[in-house]
PDB file of N, CA and C in Angstrom:
ATOM      1  N   MET A 211     -27.702  45.167   7.453  1.00  0.00           N
ATOM      2  CA  MET A 211     -28.507  45.866   7.516  1.00  0.00           C
ATOM      3  C   MET A 211     -29.042  47.243   7.081  1.00  0.00           C
ATOM      4  N   THR A 212     -29.752  47.865   6.728  1.00  0.00           N
ATOM      5  CA  THR A 212     -30.369  49.202   6.443  1.00  0.00           C
ATOM      6  C   THR A 212     -30.500  49.869   7.396  1.00  0.00           C
ATOM      7  N   ALA A 213     -31.011  51.052   8.035  1.00  0.00           N
ATOM      8  CA  ALA A 213     -31.597  52.338   8.012  1.00  0.00           C
ATOM      9  C   ALA A 213     -32.887  51.739   7.884  1.00  0.00           C
ATOM     10  N   ARG A 214     -33.120  51.502   6.761  1.00  0.00           N
ATOM     11  CA  ARG A 214     -34.450  51.676   6.075  1.00  0.00           C
ATOM     12  C   ARG A 214     -34.821  50.673   7.001  1.00  0.00           C
ATOM     13  N   ASN A 215     -34.124  49.683   6.510  1.00  0.00           N
ATOM     14  CA  ASN A 215     -35.245  48.447   7.135  1.00  0.00           C
ATOM     15  C   ASN A 215     -35.273  48.027   7.940  1.00  0.00           C
ATOM     16  N   THR A 216     -34.546  48.749   9.299  1.00  0.00           N
ATOM     17  CA  THR A 216     -34.784  49.137  10.766  1.00  0.00           C
ATOM     18  C   THR A 216     -35.609  49.145  11.617  1.00  0.00           C
ATOM     19  N   PHE A 217     -35.386  50.777  10.776  1.00  0.00           N
ATOM     20  CA  PHE A 217     -36.896  51.448  11.240  1.00  0.00           C
ATOM     21  C   PHE A 217     -37.157  52.258  10.044  1.00  0.00           C
ATOM     22  N   LYS A 218     -38.361  52.895  10.077  1.00  0.00           N
ATOM     23  CA  LYS A 218     -38.509  54.116   9.080  1.00  0.00           C
ATOM     24  C   LYS A 218     -38.321  55.596   9.476  1.00  0.00           C
ATOM     25  N   ALA A 219     -38.491  55.572  10.857  1.00  0.00           N
ATOM     26  CA  ALA A 219     -37.273  57.127  11.028  1.00  0.00           C
ATOM     27  C   ALA A 219     -37.326  57.529  12.603  1.00  0.00           C
ATOM     28  N   ILE A 220     -36.058  57.686  13.141  1.00  0.00           N
ATOM     29  CA  ILE A 220     -35.608  58.068  14.518  1.00  0.00           C
ATOM     30  C   ILE A 220     -35.857  59.270  15.197  1.00  0.00           C
ATOM     31  N   ALA A 221     -36.218  58.555  16.279  1.00  0.00           N
ATOM     32  CA  ALA A 221     -36.582  60.492  16.680  1.00  0.00           C
ATOM     33  C   ALA A 221     -35.099  60.303  17.850  1.00  0.00           C
ATOM     34  N   ILE A 222     -34.676  61.874  18.082  1.00  0.00           N
ATOM     35  CA  ILE A 222     -33.237  62.184  18.941  1.00  0.00           C
ATOM     36  C   ILE A 222     -34.007  63.322  19.772  1.00  0.00           C
ATOM     37  N   THR A 223     -34.193  62.336  21.272  1.00  0.00           N
ATOM     38  CA  THR A 223     -34.184  63.581  22.123  1.00  0.00           C
ATOM     39  C   THR A 223     -33.311  63.868  23.122  1.00  0.00           C
ATOM     40  N   LEU A 224     -32.587  64.656  23.381  1.00  0.00           N
ATOM     41  CA  LEU A 224     -31.534  65.323  24.129  1.00  0.00           C
ATOM     42  C   LEU A 224     -31.891  66.351  25.164  1.00  0.00           C
ATOM     43  N   ALA A 225     -31.123  66.093  26.412  1.00  0.00           N
ATOM     44  CA  ALA A 225     -31.253  67.644  27.134  1.00  0.00           C
ATOM     45  C   ALA A 225     -30.247  69.253  26.747  1.00  0.00           C
ATOM     46  N   ALA A 226     -30.698  69.582  26.763  1.00  0.00           N
ATOM     47  CA  ALA A 226     -29.599  70.895  26.042  1.00  0.00           C
ATOM     48  C   ALA A 226     -28.819  70.819  26.829  1.00  0.00           C
ATOM     49  N   LEU A 227     -27.311  71.377  26.104  1.00  0.00           N
ATOM     50  CA  LEU A 227     -26.404  71.092  26.838  1.00  0.00           C
ATOM     51  C   LEU A 227     -25.852  72.595  26.834  1.00  0.00           C
ATOM     52  N   GLY A 228     -24.686  72.260  28.295  1.00  0.00           N
ATOM     53  CA  GLY A 228     -23.820  73.289  27.834  1.00  0.00           C
ATOM     54  C   GLY A 228     -24.674  74.274  29.446  1.00  0.00           C
ATOM     55  N   THR A 229     -25.644  74.271  29.816  1.00  0.00           N
ATOM     56  CA  THR A 229     -26.721  74.651  30.850  1.00  0.00           C
ATOM     57  C   THR A 229     -25.267  74.631  32.044  1.00  0.00           C
ATOM     58  N   THR A 230     -25.036  73.807  32.325  1.00  0.00           N
ATOM     59  CA  THR A 230     -24.150  73.222  33.942  1.00  0.00           C
ATOM     60  C   THR A 230     -22.567  74.470  34.119  1.00  0.00           C
ATOM     61  N   MET A 231     -21.965  74.233  32.576  1.00  0.00           N
ATOM     62  CA  MET A 231     -20.922  75.000  32.643  1.00  0.00           C
ATOM     63  C   MET A 231     -21.012  76.541  32.380  1.00  0.00           C
ATOM     64  N   ALA A 232     -21.857  76.760  31.750  1.00  0.00           N
ATOM     65  CA  ALA A 232     -22.357  78.396  31.001  1.00  0.00           C
ATOM     66  C   ALA A 232     -23.031  79.320  32.438  1.00  0.00           C
ATOM     67  N   PRO A 233     -22.829  80.403  32.710  1.00  0.00           N
ATOM     68  CA  PRO A 233     -23.540  80.806  33.621  1.00  0.00           C
ATOM     69  C   PRO A 233     -25.023  80.842  33.509  1.00  0.00           C
ATOM     70  N   ALA A 234     -25.781  81.017  34.406  1.00  0.00           N
ATOM     71  CA  ALA A 234     -27.205  81.621  33.854  1.00  0.00           C
ATOM     72  C   ALA A 234     -27.809  81.673  33.349  1.00  0.00           C
ATOM     73  N   ALA A 235     -27.051  83.370  32.853  1.00  0.00           N
ATOM     74  CA  ALA A 235     -27.436  84.542  31.818  1.00  0.00           C
ATOM     75  C   ALA A 235     -27.369  83.568  30.563  1.00  0.00           C
ATOM     76  N   PHE A 236     -26.160  82.648  30.236  1.00  0.00           N
ATOM     77  CA  PHE A 236     -26.388  81.943  28.781  1.00  0.00           C
ATOM     78  C   PHE A 236     -27.744  80.999  28.422  1.00  0.00           C
ATOM     79  N   ALA A 237     -27.867  80.296  29.726  1.00  0.00           N
ATOM     80  CA  ALA A 237     -28.447  79.047  29.437  1.00  0.00           C
ATOM     81  C   ALA A 237     -29.338  78.997  28.812  1.00  0.00           C
ATOM     82  N   ALA A 238     -30.088  77.680  27.517  1.00  0.00           N
ATOM     83  CA  ALA A 238     -31.284  77.802  26.955  1.00  0.00           C
ATOM     84  C   ALA A 238     -32.442  77.625  27.574  1.00  0.00           C
ATOM     85  N   PRO A 239     -33.313  78.047  26.828  1.00  0.00           N
ATOM     86  CA  PRO A 239     -34.388  78.224  27.615  1.00  0.00           C
ATOM     87  C   PRO A 239     -35.090  76.867  27.732  1.00  0.00           C
ATOM     88  N   ILE A 240     -34.555  76.397  27.070  1.00  0.00           N
ATOM     89  CA  ILE A 240     -35.285  74.556  27.405  1.00  0.00           C
ATOM     90  C   ILE A 240     -34.707  73.480  27.602  1.00  0.00           C
ATOM     91  N   ASP A 241     -35.263  72.525  27.698  1.00  0.00           N
ATOM     92  CA  ASP A 241     -34.786  71.683  28.609  1.00  0.00           C
ATOM     93  C   ASP A 241     -34.720  70.268  27.810  1.00  0.00           C
ATOM     94  N   ASN A 242     -35.298  70.084  26.609  1.00  0.00           N
ATOM     95  CA  ASN A 242     -35.481  68.707  25.979  1.00  0.00           C
ATOM     96  C   ASN A 242     -35.531  69.071  24.265  1.00  0.00           C
ATOM     97  N   VAL A 243     -34.051  69.031  22.983  1.00  0.00           N
ATOM     98  CA  VAL A 243     -34.235  69.196  21.885  1.00  0.00           C
ATOM     99  C   VAL A 243     -35.098  67.383  21.621  1.00  0.00           C
ATOM    100  N   SER A 244     -35.722  68.266  20.285  1.00  0.00           N
ATOM    101  CA  SER A 244     -35.773  66.391  19.773  1.00  0.00           C
ATOM    102  C   SER A 244     -35.733  66.680  18.077  1.00  0.00           C
ATOM    103  N   VAL A 245     -36.170  65.730  17.538  1.00  0.00           N
ATOM    104  CA  VAL A 245     -35.966  65.763  16.340  1.00  0.00           C
ATOM    105  C   VAL A 245     -35.950  64.578  15.515  1.00  0.00           C
ATOM    106  N   GLU A 246     -36.724  64.539  14.399  1.00  0.00           N
ATOM    107  CA  GLU A 246     -37.343  63.061  13.702  1.00  0.00           C
ATOM    108  C   GLU A 246     -36.315  63.491  12.543  1.00  0.00           C
ATOM    109  N   ILE A 247     -36.104  62.017  12.106  1.00  0.00           N
ATOM    110  CA  ILE A 247     -35.265  62.011  10.745  1.00  0.00           C
ATOM    111  C   ILE A 247     -36.152  61.035  10.483  1.00  0.00           C
ATOM    112  N   ASP A 248     -36.612  61.086   8.790  1.00  0.00           N
ATOM    113  CA  ASP A 248     -36.637  60.065   8.235  1.00  0.00           C
ATOM    114  C   ASP A 248     -35.772  59.357   7.202  1.00  0.00           C
ATOM    115  N   THR A 249     -35.376  57.957   7.706  1.00  0.00           N
ATOM    116  CA  THR A 249     -34.228  57.150   7.336  1.00  0.00           C
ATOM    117  C   THR A 249     -34.572  57.127   5.750  1.00  0.00           C
ATOM    118  N   ARG A 250     -35.188  56.987   5.177  1.00  0.00           N
ATOM    119  CA  ARG A 250     -35.340  57.087   3.571  1.00  0.00           C
ATOM    120  C   ARG A 250     -34.002  58.132   3.317  1.00  0.00           C
ATOM    121  N   TYR A 251     -34.038  59.180   3.411  1.00  0.00           N
ATOM    122  CA  TYR A 251     -33.403  60.192   3.373  1.00  0.00           C
ATOM    123  C   TYR A 251     -31.379  59.869   3.284  1.00  0.00           C
ATOM    124  N   LEU A 252     -31.669  58.750   4.048  1.00  0.00           N
ATOM    125  CA  LEU A 252     -29.990  58.687   4.338  1.00  0.00           C
ATOM    126  C   LEU A 252     -29.292  57.692   3.425  1.00  0.00           C
ATOM    127  N   GLU A 253     -30.293  57.365   2.376  1.00  0.00           N
ATOM    128  CA  GLU A 253     -29.828  56.177   1.266  1.00  0.00           C
ATOM    129  C   GLU A 253     -28.967  57.193   0.438  1.00  0.00           C
ATOM    130  N   THR A 254     -29.298  58.349   0.320  1.00  0.00           N
ATOM    131  CA  THR A 254     -28.633  58.725  -1.040  1.00  0.00           C
ATOM    132  C   THR A 254     -27.467  60.033  -0.238  1.00  0.00           C
ATOM    133  N   ASP A 255     -25.992  60.105  -0.883  1.00  0.00           N
ATOM    134  CA  ASP A 255     -25.732  61.545  -0.383  1.00  0.00           C
ATOM    135  C   ASP A 255     -26.151  62.788  -0.264  1.00  0.00           C
ATOM    136  N   TRP A 256     -26.945  63.125  -1.164  1.00  0.00           N
ATOM    137  CA  TRP A 256     -28.215  64.515  -0.911  1.00  0.00           C
ATOM    138  C   TRP A 256     -28.618  64.446   0.460  1.00  0.00           C
ATOM    139  N   GLY A 257     -29.321  63.173   0.443  1.00  0.00           N
ATOM    140  CA  GLY A 257     -30.377  62.944   1.590  1.00  0.00           C
ATOM    141  C   GLY A 257     -29.386  63.191   2.756  1.00  0.00           C
ATOM    142  N   VAL A 258     -27.697  62.857   3.257  1.00  0.00           N
ATOM    143  CA  VAL A 258     -27.087  62.378   4.266  1.00  0.00           C
ATOM    144  C   VAL A 258     -26.830  64.238   4.817  1.00  0.00           C
ATOM    145  N   GLU A 259     -26.629  64.868   3.155  1.00  0.00           N
ATOM    146  CA  GLU A 259     -26.423  66.103   3.175  1.00  0.00           C
ATOM    147  C   GLU A 259     -27.907  66.899   4.095  1.00  0.00           C
ATOM    148  N   LYS A 260     -28.740  66.954   3.979  1.00  0.00           N
ATOM    149  CA  LYS A 260     -29.966  67.456   4.286  1.00  0.00           C
ATOM    150  C   LYS A 260     -30.490  66.961   5.595  1.00  0.00           C
ATOM    151  N   VAL A 261     -30.504  66.100   6.006  1.00  0.00           N
ATOM    152  CA  VAL A 261     -30.428  65.431   7.288  1.00  0.00           C
ATOM    153  C   VAL A 261     -29.339  66.023   7.941  1.00  0.00           C
ATOM    154  N   TYR A 262     -27.776  66.333   7.527  1.00  0.00           N
ATOM    155  CA  TYR A 262     -26.958  66.791   8.380  1.00  0.00           C
ATOM    156  C   TYR A 262     -27.549  68.984   9.151  1.00  0.00           C
ATOM    157  N   GLU A 263     -27.702  68.659   7.744  1.00  0.00           N
ATOM    158  CA  GLU A 263     -28.329  70.615   7.656  1.00  0.00           C
ATOM    159  C   GLU A 263     -29.361  70.587   8.555  1.00  0.00           C
ATOM    160  N   THR A 264     -30.606  69.794   8.518  1.00  0.00           N
ATOM    161  CA  THR A 264     -31.639  69.457   9.206  1.00  0.00           C
ATOM    162  C   THR A 264     -31.180  69.921  11.137  1.00  0.00           C
ATOM    163  N   LEU A 265     -30.116  68.387  11.769  1.00  0.00           N
ATOM    164  CA  LEU A 265     -29.676  68.371  12.168  1.00  0.00           C
ATOM    165  C   LEU A 265     -28.861  69.799  12.951  1.00  0.00           C
ATOM    166  N   THR A 266     -27.931  70.772  12.434  1.00  0.00           N
ATOM    167  CA  THR A 266     -27.307  71.643  12.215  1.00  0.00           C
ATOM    168  C   THR A 266     -28.488  72.888  12.758  1.00  0.00           C
ATOM    169  N   HIS A 267     -29.721  73.060  11.881  1.00  0.00           N
ATOM    170  CA  HIS A 267     -29.897  73.609  12.094  1.00  0.00           C
ATOM    171  C   HIS A 267     -30.739  73.562  13.134  1.00  0.00           C
ATOM    172  N   LYS A 268     -31.479  72.595  13.974  1.00  0.00           N
ATOM    173  CA  LYS A 268     -31.789  72.164  15.067  1.00  0.00           C
ATOM    174  C   LYS A 268     -30.860  72.811  15.738  1.00  0.00           C
ATOM    175  N   ALA A 269     -29.895  72.440  16.302  1.00  0.00           N
ATOM    176  CA  ALA A 269     -28.915  72.573  17.584  1.00  0.00           C
ATOM    177  C   ALA A 269     -28.850  73.873  17.089  1.00  0.00           C
ATOM    178  N   GLU A 270     -28.473  75.031  16.418  1.00  0.00           N
ATOM    179  CA  GLU A 270     -28.449  76.070  15.844  1.00  0.00           C
ATOM    180  C   GLU A 270     -29.685  77.495  16.891  1.00  0.00           C
ATOM    181  N   SER A 271     -30.957  76.373  16.621  1.00  0.00           N
ATOM    182  CA  SER A 271     -32.342  76.595  17.091  1.00  0.00           C
ATOM    183  C   SER A 271     -32.286  76.795  18.354  1.00  0.00           C
ATOM    184  N   ALA A 272     -31.568  76.062  18.855  1.00  0.00           N
ATOM    185  CA  ALA A 272     -31.730  75.434  20.532  1.00  0.00           C
ATOM    186  C   ALA A 272     -30.927  76.254  21.339  1.00  0.00           C
ATOM    187  N   CYS A 273     -29.726  76.312  20.660  1.00  0.00           N
ATOM    188  CA  CYS A 273     -28.405  77.690  21.418  1.00  0.00           C
ATOM    189  C   CYS A 273     -29.082  78.894  20.908  1.00  0.00           C
ATOM    190  N   VAL A 274     -28.605  79.355  20.188  1.00  0.00           N
ATOM    191  CA  VAL A 274     -29.072  80.940  20.139  1.00  0.00           C
ATOM    192  C   VAL A 274     -29.525  81.350  20.863  1.00  0.00           C
ATOM    193  N   THR A 275     -29.790  82.182  21.428  1.00  0.00           N
ATOM    194  CA  THR A 275     -30.875  82.894  22.518  1.00  0.00           C
ATOM    195  C   THR A 275     -30.816  84.257  22.574  1.00  0.00           C
ATOM    196  N   SER A 276     -30.619  84.948  21.626  1.00  0.00           N
ATOM    197  CA  SER A 276     -30.709  86.367  21.331  1.00  0.00           C
ATOM    198  C   SER A 276     -29.941  86.842  20.203  1.00  0.00           C
ATOM    199  N   SER A 277     -29.981  87.831  19.661  1.00  0.00           N
ATOM    200  CA  SER A 277     -29.872  88.730  18.552  1.00  0.00           C
ATOM    201  C   SER A 277     -28.835  89.960  18.971  1.00  0.00           C
ATOM    202  N   ALA A 278     -28.648  90.062  19.888  1.00  0.00           N
ATOM    203  CA  ALA A 278     -27.316  91.046  20.561  1.00  0.00           C
ATOM    204  C   ALA A 278     -26.247  90.197  21.453  1.00  0.00           C
ATOM    205  N   ARG A 279     -25.389  90.102  21.530  1.00  0.00           N
ATOM    206  CA  ARG A 279     -24.933  88.579  22.117  1.00  0.00           C
ATOM    207  C   ARG A 279     -22.807  89.532  22.173  1.00  0.00           C
ATOM    208  N   ASP A 280     -22.745  89.651  23.463  1.00  0.00           N
ATOM    209  CA  ASP A 280     -21.303  89.790  23.679  1.00  0.00           C
ATOM    210  C   ASP A 280     -20.248  88.815  23.545  1.00  0.00           C
ATOM    211  N   ILE A 281     -19.376  88.488  23.579  1.00  0.00           N
ATOM    212  CA  ILE A 281     -18.623  87.105  23.079  1.00  0.00           C
ATOM    213  C   ILE A 281     -18.591  86.292  23.914  1.00  0.00           C
ATOM    214  N   SER A 282     -18.832  86.620  25.081  1.00  0.00           N
ATOM    215  CA  SER A 282     -19.094  85.474  25.922  1.00  0.00           C
ATOM    216  C   SER A 282     -20.549  84.643  25.883  1.00  0.00           C
ATOM    217  N   ALA A 283     -21.276  85.216  25.367  1.00  0.00           N
ATOM    218  CA  ALA A 283     -22.574  84.511  25.043  1.00  0.00           C
ATOM    219  C   ALA A 283     -22.162  83.749  23.660  1.00  0.00           C
ATOM    220  N   ARG A 284     -21.458  84.195  22.815  1.00  0.00           N
ATOM    221  CA  ARG A 284     -21.305  83.790  21.182  1.00  0.00           C
ATOM    222  C   ARG A 284     -20.543  82.881  21.229  1.00  0.00           C
ATOM    223  N   LYS A 285     -19.468  82.572  22.549  1.00  0.00           N
ATOM    224  CA  LYS A 285     -18.314  81.225  21.931  1.00  0.00           C
ATOM    225  C   LYS A 285     -19.604  80.369  23.119  1.00  0.00           C
ATOM    226  N   PHE A 286     -20.102  80.696  24.505  1.00  0.00           N
ATOM    227  CA  PHE A 286     -21.196  79.483  24.645  1.00  0.00           C
ATOM    228  C   PHE A 286     -22.603  79.009  23.628  1.00  0.00           C
ATOM    229  N   GLU A 287     -22.633  79.533  22.819  1.00  0.00           N
ATOM    230  CA  GLU A 287     -23.554  79.629  21.800  1.00  0.00           C
ATOM    231  C   GLU A 287     -23.479  78.778  20.242  1.00  0.00           C
ATOM    232  N   ARG A 288     -21.565  78.983  20.454  1.00  0.00           N
ATOM    233  CA  ARG A 288     -21.469  78.083  19.384  1.00  0.00           C
ATOM    234  C   ARG A 288     -20.829  76.586  20.249  1.00  0.00           C
ATOM    235  N   ASP A 289     -20.170  76.464  21.292  1.00  0.00           N
ATOM    236  CA  ASP A 289     -20.307  75.108  22.164  1.00  0.00           C
ATOM    237  C   ASP A 289     -21.164  74.580  22.103  1.00  0.00           C
ATOM    238  N   CYS A 290     -22.752  75.054  22.558  1.00  0.00           N
ATOM    239  CA  CYS A 290     -23.632  74.419  22.830  1.00  0.00           C
ATOM    240  C   CYS A 290     -23.522  74.198  21.218  1.00  0.00           C
ATOM    241  N   MET A 291     -23.914  74.805  20.579  1.00  0.00           N
ATOM    242  CA  MET A 291     -24.154  74.286  19.327  1.00  0.00           C
ATOM    243  C   MET A 291     -23.297  72.818  18.426  1.00  0.00           C
ATOM    244  N   THR A 292     -22.056  73.040  18.978  1.00  0.00           N
ATOM    245  CA  THR A 292     -21.237  71.276  18.926  1.00  0.00           C
ATOM    246  C   THR A 292     -21.524  70.765  19.755  1.00  0.00           C
ATOM    247  N   ASP A 293     -21.444  70.980  20.913  1.00  0.00           N
ATOM    248  CA  ASP A 293     -21.926  69.151  21.556  1.00  0.00           C
ATOM    249  C   ASP A 293     -23.066  68.962  20.918  1.00  0.00           C
ATOM    250  N   LEU A 294     -23.964  69.787  20.671  1.00  0.00           N
ATOM    251  CA  LEU A 294     -25.562  69.530  20.766  1.00  0.00           C
ATOM    252  C   LEU A 294     -25.789  68.713  19.608  1.00  0.00           C
ATOM    253  N   LEU A 295     -24.759  69.108  18.289  1.00  0.00           N
ATOM    254  CA  LEU A 295     -24.640  68.316  17.088  1.00  0.00           C
ATOM    255  C   LEU A 295     -23.782  67.212  17.315  1.00  0.00           C
ATOM    256  N   ASP A 296     -22.696  66.983  17.701  1.00  0.00           N
ATOM    257  CA  ASP A 296     -22.372  65.812  18.253  1.00  0.00           C
ATOM    258  C   ASP A 296     -23.302  64.493  18.933  1.00  0.00           C
ATOM    259  N   ASP A 297     -23.932  64.938  19.768  1.00  0.00           N
ATOM    260  CA  ASP A 297     -24.471  64.106  20.441  1.00  0.00           C
ATOM    261  C   ASP A 297     -26.196  64.059  19.788  1.00  0.00           C
ATOM    262  N   PHE A 298     -26.695  64.885  18.692  1.00  0.00           N
ATOM    263  CA  PHE A 298     -27.227  64.182  17.896  1.00  0.00           C
ATOM    264  C   PHE A 298     -27.393  62.804  16.785  1.00  0.00           C
ATOM    265  N   ILE A 299     -25.382  62.850  16.514  1.00  0.00           N
ATOM    266  CA  ILE A 299     -24.562  62.434  15.858  1.00  0.00           C
ATOM    267  C   ILE A 299     -24.572  60.757  16.498  1.00  0.00           C
ATOM    268  N   GLU A 300     -23.920  61.028  17.560  1.00  0.00           N
ATOM    269  CA  GLU A 300     -23.793  59.814  18.327  1.00  0.00           C
ATOM    270  C   GLU A 300     -24.952  58.938  18.472  1.00  0.00           C
ATOM    271  N   SER A 301     -26.041  60.083  18.974  1.00  0.00           N
ATOM    272  CA  SER A 301     -28.009  59.241  19.561  1.00  0.00           C
ATOM    273  C   SER A 301     -28.284  58.703  18.105  1.00  0.00           C
ATOM    274  N   ALA A 302     -28.139  58.996  17.184  1.00  0.00           N
ATOM    275  CA  ALA A 302     -28.770  58.713  15.813  1.00  0.00           C
ATOM    276  C   ALA A 302     -28.065  57.435  15.149  1.00  0.00           C
ATOM    277  N   ASP A 303     -26.411  57.059  15.931  1.00  0.00           N
ATOM    278  CA  ASP A 303     -25.882  55.887  15.372  1.00  0.00           C
ATOM    279  C   ASP A 303     -25.911  55.290  14.107  1.00  0.00           C
ATOM    280  N   ILE A 304     -25.331  56.289  13.461  1.00  0.00           N
ATOM    281  CA  ILE A 304     -26.152  55.818  11.733  1.00  0.00           C
ATOM    282  C   ILE A 304     -24.575  56.192  11.057  1.00  0.00           C
ATOM    283  N   ASP A 305     -24.356  55.040  10.569  1.00  0.00           N
ATOM    284  CA  ASP A 305     -22.672  54.746   9.922  1.00  0.00           C
ATOM    285  C   ASP A 305     -22.522  56.185   8.648  1.00  0.00           C
ATOM    286  N   LYS A 306     -23.486  56.380   7.929  1.00  0.00           N
ATOM    287  CA  LYS A 306     -23.430  57.508   6.955  1.00  0.00           C
ATOM    288  C   LYS A 306     -23.280  58.691   7.281  1.00  0.00           C
ATOM    289  N   LEU A 307     -23.915  58.813   8.043  1.00  0.00           N
ATOM    290  CA  LEU A 307     -23.832  60.230   8.938  1.00  0.00           C
ATOM    291  C   LEU A 307     -23.129  60.833  10.161  1.00  0.00           C
ATOM    292  N   THR A 308     -22.841  59.565  10.319  1.00  0.00           N
ATOM    293  CA  THR A 308     -21.349  59.168  11.676  1.00  0.00           C
ATOM    294  C   THR A 308     -20.230  60.128  10.669  1.00  0.00           C
ATOM    295  N   THR A 309     -19.816  58.990   9.379  1.00  0.00           N
ATOM    296  CA  THR A 309     -19.016  59.246   8.493  1.00  0.00           C
ATOM    297  C   THR A 309     -19.046  60.884   7.951  1.00  0.00           C
ATOM    298  N   TYR A 310     -19.958  61.328   7.638  1.00  0.00           N
ATOM    299  CA  TYR A 310     -20.661  62.358   6.772  1.00  0.00           C
ATOM    300  C   TYR A 310     -20.151  63.720   7.890  1.00  0.00           C
ATOM    301  N   HIS A 311     -20.374  63.354   9.864  1.00  0.00           N
ATOM    302  CA  HIS A 311     -19.894  64.577  10.354  1.00  0.00           C
ATOM    303  C   HIS A 311     -18.615  64.786  10.622  1.00  0.00           C
ATOM    304  N   ALA A 312     -17.903  63.267  10.800  1.00  0.00           N
ATOM    305  CA  ALA A 312     -16.574  63.707  10.633  1.00  0.00           C
ATOM    306  C   ALA A 312     -15.320  63.556   9.054  1.00  0.00           C
ATOM    307  N   SER A 313     -16.164  64.026   8.285  1.00  0.00           N
ATOM    308  CA  SER A 313     -15.744  64.809   6.932  1.00  0.00           C
ATOM    309  C   SER A 313     -15.920  66.420   7.582  1.00  0.00           C
ATOM    310  N   ILE A 314     -17.356  66.881   7.887  1.00  0.00           N
ATOM    311  CA  ILE A 314     -16.967  67.805   8.308  1.00  0.00           C
ATOM    312  C   ILE A 314     -16.271  68.460   9.034  1.00  0.00           C
ATOM    313  N   THR A 315     -16.297  67.518  10.269  1.00  0.00           N
ATOM    314  CA  THR A 315     -15.766  68.877  11.304  1.00  0.00           C
ATOM    315  C   THR A 315     -14.039  68.336  11.460  1.00  0.00           C
ATOM    316  N   ASN A 316     -13.555  67.286  10.463  1.00  0.00           N
ATOM    317  CA  ASN A 316     -11.679  67.014  11.076  1.00  0.00           C
ATOM    318  C   ASN A 316     -11.252  68.166   9.841  1.00  0.00           C
TER     319      ASN A 316
END
């Protein structure tokens, strides 16, 4: 069964990650991150790449806190983006997207 037959779009909502591990000064001001994916994009390799880019940009915008950052703030933001993107992929539970993510991160 393909993702398209199962549902037309999926929504992923996650709590912002890393706030308990990081100092309060670096915590993201948002509590939840939500993204909706039109699963028709997942029918092609090009579409999988576009969905992945969307998830990456969503994680980045949720985790980047300011333009003037010191080294520890940048590390927190990178870790936050990585963790949030991993959670997006895991929550979506779509083989093509998981495979693409693995090829990018390994």
